[in-house]
C-alpha positions in Angstrom: -196.9 215.1 133.2 -198.0 211.8 134.8 -199.5 211.6 138.2 -196.6 212.9 140.0 -197.6 216.2 141.7 -201.0 215.0 143.4 -202.9 212.1 144.5 -206.5 211.1 144.6 -208.5 210.5 147.6 -212.0 210.4 147.9 -212.6 211.9 144.5 -210.7 215.2 145.3 -207.2 215.6 144.3 -205.0 216.7 147.3 -201.3 217.1 147.6 -199.0 214.6 148.5 -198.7 213.9 152.2 -196.8 210.6 152.4 -193.3 210.9 153.2 -192.2 209.1 150.1 -194.7 210.9 148.0 -193.4 214.4 149.5 -189.6 213.4 148.6 -190.5 212.3 145.0 -192.7 215.6 144.6 -190.0 218.0 145.8 -187.2 216.2 143.6 -189.4 216.6 140.6 -190.1 220.2 141.4 -186.4 221.1 142.0 -185.6 219.2 138.8 -188.2 221.3 137.0 -186.8 224.4 138.2 -183.3 223.5 136.9 -184.9 222.6 133.6 -186.8 225.9 133.5 -183.3 227.9 134.0 -181.6 225.7 131.2 -184.6 226.2 128.7 -184.5 229.9 129.2 -181.3 231.5 130.8 -183.0 235.0 130.4 -185.5 234.7 133.1 -185.5 238.0 134.9 -188.2 237.7 137.4 -189.7 235.1 139.9 -192.9 235.1 141.9 -195.6 233.1 143.6 -198.8 232.0 142.0 -201.3 231.9 144.7 -202.8 228.4 145.0 -203.7 226.7 147.9 -203.8 223.3 146.6 -202.9 221.3 143.4 -205.9 221.6 141.5 -204.3 220.1 138.2 -202.0 217.4 137.6 -199.2 219.4 136.3 -195.8 220.8 137.4 -196.4 223.7 139.9 -193.5 225.5 138.0 -194.6 227.8 135.4 -192.6 229.7 132.8 -194.1 232.3 130.8 -191.6 234.2 128.7 -188.9 235.4 131.0 -191.0 235.0 134.1 -190.9 232.1 136.4 -193.8 231.3 138.8 -193.8 228.7 141.4 -197.6 227.5 142.7 -197.8 228.7 146.7 -199.2 225.1 147.6 -195.9 223.5 147.1 -193.7 225.9 149.1 -194.7 224.4 152.3 -193.6 221.0 151.4 -190.4 222.2 149.1 -188.8 224.7 151.6 -188.3 222.4 154.7 -187.3 219.5 152.5 -184.4 221.2 150.8 -183.4 223.1 153.7 -182.9 219.8 155.9 -181.2 218.2 152.8 -178.5 220.9 152.7 -178.1 220.7 156.6 -177.5 217.3 156.4 -175.0 217.7 153.7 -173.0 220.2 155.5 -173.1 217.9 158.8 -171.4 215.3 156.4 -174.4 213.1 156.7 -175.4 213.2 153.1 -173.5 213.2 150.1 -174.5 215.3 147.1 -172.8 215.7 143.6 -172.0 219.4 142.4 -174.8 219.3 139.9 -177.3 218.3 143.0 -175.8 220.9 145.2 -176.0 223.6 142.5 -179.8 222.7 141.8 -180.5 222.3 145.6 -179.1 225.8 146.5 -180.6 227.4 143.4 -184.0 226.2 144.7 -183.6 227.1 148.2 -182.2 230.6 147.5 -185.2 231.6 145.4 -187.4 230.8 148.1 -185.2 232.0 151.1 -182.2 234.4 150.0 -181.3 235.0 153.5 -180.2 231.4 154.1 -176.2 231.9 154.6 -175.3 228.1 154.4 -176.6 228.1 150.9 -174.5 231.1 149.8 -171.5 229.4 151.5 -172.0 226.1 149.5 -172.1 228.4 146.6 -169.0 230.0 147.3 -167.0 226.9 147.7 -168.4 225.7 144.3 -166.8 228.8 142.9 -163.8 228.5 144.1 -163.4 225.0 143.4 -164.2 226.0 139.6 -167.4 224.2 139.5 -169.8 227.3 139.2 -169.4 230.3 137.0 -169.5 233.3 139.3 -171.5 235.1 137.1 -174.3 232.7 137.4 -174.5 233.5 140.9 -174.7 237.2 139.9 -177.7 236.3 137.7 -179.3 234.0 140.6 -178.8 236.9 143.1 -180.3 239.2 140.5 -183.3 236.9 140.3 -183.7 236.6 144.0 -183.9 240.4 144.4 -187.1 240.7 142.4 -188.7 239.1 145.2 -186.7 239.8 148.1 -185.2 243.5 147.2 -183.8 244.1 150.8 -182.1 240.8 151.3 -178.9 241.4 153.4 -177.1 237.9 152.6 -177.9 238.7 148.5 -176.0 241.8 148.6 -173.2 240.5 150.8 -172.9 237.3 148.4 -172.7 239.8 145.3 -169.9 241.8 147.1 -168.0 238.5 147.5 -168.3 237.4 143.5 -167.0 241.1 142.4 -164.1 240.7 144.8 -163.4 237.2 143.3 -163.9 238.7 139.6 -161.2 241.5 140.4 -158.9 239.1 141.9 -158.9 237.1 138.8 -158.7 239.9 136.6 -155.8 241.7 138.4 -153.7 238.3 138.5 -150.5 238.7 136.3 -151.2 237.9 132.5 -154.9 237.1 133.4 -156.1 238.9 130.4 -154.0 236.7 128.2 -155.3 233.7 129.8 -159.0 232.2 129.7 -159.8 234.5 133.1 -163.7 235.0 134.0 -164.3 238.1 132.3 -162.5 240.8 130.2 -162.7 244.6 130.8 -165.3 245.2 128.4 -167.5 242.5 130.1 -166.4 244.2 133.4 -167.7 247.6 132.2 -170.9 245.9 131.4 -171.6 244.0 134.6 -170.9 247.6 136.6 -173.8 249.0 134.2 -175.9 245.9 134.7 -175.0 246.3 138.7 -176.3 249.6 138.9 -179.4 248.7 137.1 -180.1 245.8 139.7 -179.8 248.4 142.3 -182.0 250.8 140.9 -184.8 247.9 140.6 -184.3 247.0 143.9 -184.6 250.2 145.5 -187.9 250.9 143.4 -189.0 247.8 144.8 -188.6 248.3 148.4 -188.6 252.1 149.9 -185.6 253.4 151.4 -183.8 250.4 150.5 -180.4 251.0 152.4 -178.8 247.7 151.7 -179.3 248.6 147.7 -178.0 251.9 148.0 -174.9 250.9 150.2 -174.2 248.2 147.7 -174.2 250.7 144.9 -171.5 252.7 146.9 -169.5 249.9 147.5 -169.5 248.9 143.7 -168.2 252.4 143.1 -165.5 252.6 145.7 -164.3 249.1 145.0 -165.0 248.0 141.5 -165.2 251.4 139.5 -162.5 252.9 142.2 -164.5 256.1 142.0 -164.0 256.8 138.4 -164.9 260.2 137.7 -166.7 259.4 134.5 -168.8 256.8 136.1 -169.6 259.1 139.2 -170.8 261.9 136.8 -172.8 259.1 134.7 -174.6 258.1 138.2 -175.1 261.7 139.4 -176.9 262.2 136.0 -178.7 258.9 135.8 -180.2 259.2 139.1 -181.6 262.9 138.8 -184.8 261.5 137.5 -185.0 258.7 140.3 -184.8 261.0 143.3 -187.3 263.4 141.5 -190.0 260.7 141.8 -189.0 259.4 145.3 -188.8 262.6 147.4 -189.2 261.1 150.7 -186.2 258.3 149.9 -183.6 259.5 152.2 -181.2 256.7 150.8 -181.3 258.0 147.4 -180.4 261.6 148.5 -177.6 260.0 150.5 -176.1 258.4 147.4 -176.4 261.5 145.5 -174.4 263.2 148.5 -171.8 260.5 148.1 -171.6 261.2 144.6 -171.1 265.0 144.9 -168.4 264.5 147.5 -166.7 262.1 145.5 -166.8 264.3 142.6 -165.7 267.2 144.6 -162.9 265.1 146.4 -161.2 264.5 142.9 -160.3 267.9 142.9 -158.1 267.6 145.9 -154.3 268.1 144.9 -154.8 269.7 141.4 -154.4 273.3 140.6 -157.4 275.6 140.5 -157.2 278.1 137.9 -160.8 280.0 138.6 -163.9 279.7 140.7 -165.1 277.0 138.3 -162.4 274.7 139.3 -161.8 272.1 136.6 -160.9 268.9 138.2 -158.5 266.4 136.4 -157.2 262.8 137.2 -154.3 261.2 135.7 -154.5 258.2 133.8 -153.4 255.2 135.5 -152.1 252.1 133.6 -154.3 249.6 135.1 -157.6 247.9 134.7 -159.7 250.9 136.5 -158.2 253.3 133.8 -159.3 250.9 131.1 -162.9 251.1 132.3 -163.0 255.0 131.7 -161.4 254.6 128.5 -164.0 252.0 127.4 -166.4 253.1 124.8 -164.2 256.0 123.6 -161.7 254.0 121.5 -158.0 252.9 122.0 -156.5 256.3 122.6 -159.1 257.6 125.2 -157.7 258.9 128.4 -159.1 259.8 131.8 -157.8 263.2 131.4 -160.6 264.0 129.2 -163.1 264.0 131.8 -163.5 267.2 133.9 -165.8 268.4 136.5 -167.1 272.0 137.2 -167.7 271.7 141.0 -169.3 274.9 141.5 -171.7 274.3 138.4 -172.3 270.8 139.9 -173.2 272.0 143.1 -175.4 275.0 141.8 -177.3 272.4 139.6 -178.0 270.4 142.8 -179.4 273.3 144.7 -181.6 274.4 141.9 -182.7 270.5 141.9 -183.6 271.0 145.5 -185.5 274.2 145.3 -187.5 273.0 142.6 -188.5 269.7 144.6 -188.9 271.7 147.8 -191.5 274.1 146.0 -193.0 271.3 144.2 -193.5 268.8 147.0 -193.8 270.8 150.2 -193.5 268.7 153.5 -190.8 266.3 152.7 -188.0 266.2 155.2 -185.5 264.4 152.8 -185.2 267.4 150.5 -184.5 269.8 153.4 -181.8 267.4 154.9 -180.2 266.9 151.1 -180.2 270.8 151.0 -178.3 271.0 154.0 -175.6 268.7 152.8 -175.2 270.1 149.4 -174.8 273.6 150.9 -172.4 272.5 153.5 -170.3 270.8 150.7 -170.4 274.1 149.2 -169.2 275.7 151.9 -166.2 273.2 152.7 -165.3 273.3 148.9 -165.0 277.1 149.0 -162.7 276.5 152.1 -160.6 274.2 150.8 -160.1 275.4 147.2 -160.7 278.9 146.5 -157.5 281.1 146.4 -157.4 283.5 149.5 -154.8 286.2 149.5 -152.4 286.4 152.1 -152.3 290.0 152.1 -154.0 291.1 155.1 -155.2 294.4 153.6 -156.7 292.6 150.5 -158.3 290.1 153.1 -159.9 293.0 155.2 -161.1 294.9 152.2 -162.8 291.6 150.8 -164.5 291.2 154.1 -165.7 294.7 154.3 -167.1 294.1 151.0 -169.0 291.1 152.0 -170.2 293.0 155.0 -171.5 295.8 152.9 -173.3 293.4 150.7 -175.0 291.8 154.0 -176.1 295.2 155.3 -177.4 296.3 152.0 -179.5 293.0 152.2 -180.5 293.5 155.5 -178.9 290.5 157.0 -176.4 290.1 159.9 -175.2 286.7 161.0 -176.0 286.5 164.8 -173.0 284.5 165.6 -170.6 286.7 164.3 -169.0 290.1 165.9 -169.5 291.9 162.4 -168.8 295.3 163.9 -165.5 294.5 165.0 -164.5 293.2 161.7 -166.0 296.1 159.8 -164.2 298.7 161.8 -160.6 297.9 161.9 -159.7 301.0 163.7 -161.6 299.6 166.9 -160.5 296.3 166.4 -158.3 295.0 169.2 -156.1 291.6 168.8 -158.4 289.0 170.4 -158.8 285.4 170.1 -161.9 286.2 167.8 -159.8 288.4 165.6 -157.3 285.7 165.1 -160.0 283.3 164.5 -161.2 285.7 161.9 -158.0 286.4 160.1 -157.1 283.0 159.6 -160.3 281.5 158.9 -162.1 280.8 155.9 -163.6 283.5 153.2 -167.2 283.3 153.9 -169.4 283.2 150.9 -172.0 285.6 152.2 -173.4 285.9 148.8 -174.5 282.4 148.7 -175.7 282.5 152.2 -178.1 285.5 151.4 -179.3 283.5 148.5 -180.5 280.8 150.9 -182.0 283.0 153.3 -184.0 284.7 150.3 -185.1 281.3 149.5 -186.3 280.4 152.7 -188.0 283.8 153.2 -189.9 283.1 150.0 -190.7 279.6 151.0 -192.3 280.9 154.4 -194.1 283.7 153.0 -196.4 281.5 150.9 -196.5 278.5 153.0 -199.6 276.8 153.9 -198.2 273.6 154.8 -197.3 273.2 158.7 -194.4 270.7 158.2 -192.8 272.7 155.4 -192.6 275.7 157.4 -191.2 273.6 160.5 -188.6 272.4 158.3 -187.9 276.0 156.5 -187.4 277.6 160.2 -185.1 274.7 161.1 -183.0 275.2 157.8 -182.8 279.2 158.7 -181.5 278.3 162.1 -179.0 275.9 160.7 -177.9 278.5 158.3 -176.7 281.0 161.1 -174.8 278.3 163.0 -173.1 276.9 160.1 -171.9 280.2 158.9 -168.8 280.1 161.4 -167.7 276.7 161.4 
């Protein structure tokens, strides 16, 4: 390049300082960034190159393969200039054409993705049809490689998805030149999950990324059962390598509850509880059928909820034993066990016959007595001996209450006892003791 990025003073090259030189330099850098995206639309990461001053007479924009770098010396000149220029545009004191606005906001958001005004300008360009919303998704993905927790970026991505869904759901939109097809939307959802995983890996306990992922499942995938099960499988390794990340485990709790919720309103034929969802003749049903042929149906996807919860409890056990002293693991175990407790209450068929129920309760109490455990919060004596039982409020509550899964409760107590028996970590012992106390209180809820 010619002498455009630095001036020579006293035999030493320095950054341009005069107002005209700064203006020219910044315009050139903005143009170089735009040209970099035109030359390589597959740029997947941005970063700053530590450089206090312009040592060479060349562009500070560096493009190597799919990585875009910007020398740090120009940021303190570039950011204030593009910021003030965009503010002047919003105040109607400066006119900029659509291409200039696109390039200006792109540069600004790569340096400061939490500048709401820039995202609002791009929203207006999308609504005018001057900007492809998919380009905004790519820009946001790129900004998240440098600023993985940027709330404004995640908010704008949700707006873009809402815009895309509106276009798809319009009558006859598939027959017209819409934004994306169903197949493209399926790939976009998969890519969005990858974006969330990458952001969560770059910033610990990235609540913004995980909550956005939940939003995508709720509003774009409509909690499709197949996608929920795929997510449950794909995030298993992630949480196994991030055992202190509460946000990751909270996401799995959402998945477990959503899968279990799909069983509501269906007939449970046995304790395994096969859950089916009927096919819907709409876009979200097509997402489930995609990849399995035109004849695919959502009815092909089932979930064995008890098996799913059992596997999650085994995962918790393995992680707690392998990584002692992590509170996130014990909190997750509480949520999983409580989900199992509630699912049993809502779905297992309990006989309406009083004698059958009393017999089942007596068998459960015999099991508890044989194992040497008696819940402290229950009056088990009155329940075991029906001849001495009076019709009290407690008796009434027990009769109409859920069938307690004492076998699972005993298994949990055995697990806690085993942890405490060989525990050398004080934090692990504290968490295990608190969990055992919690078990005694949750059984009567």
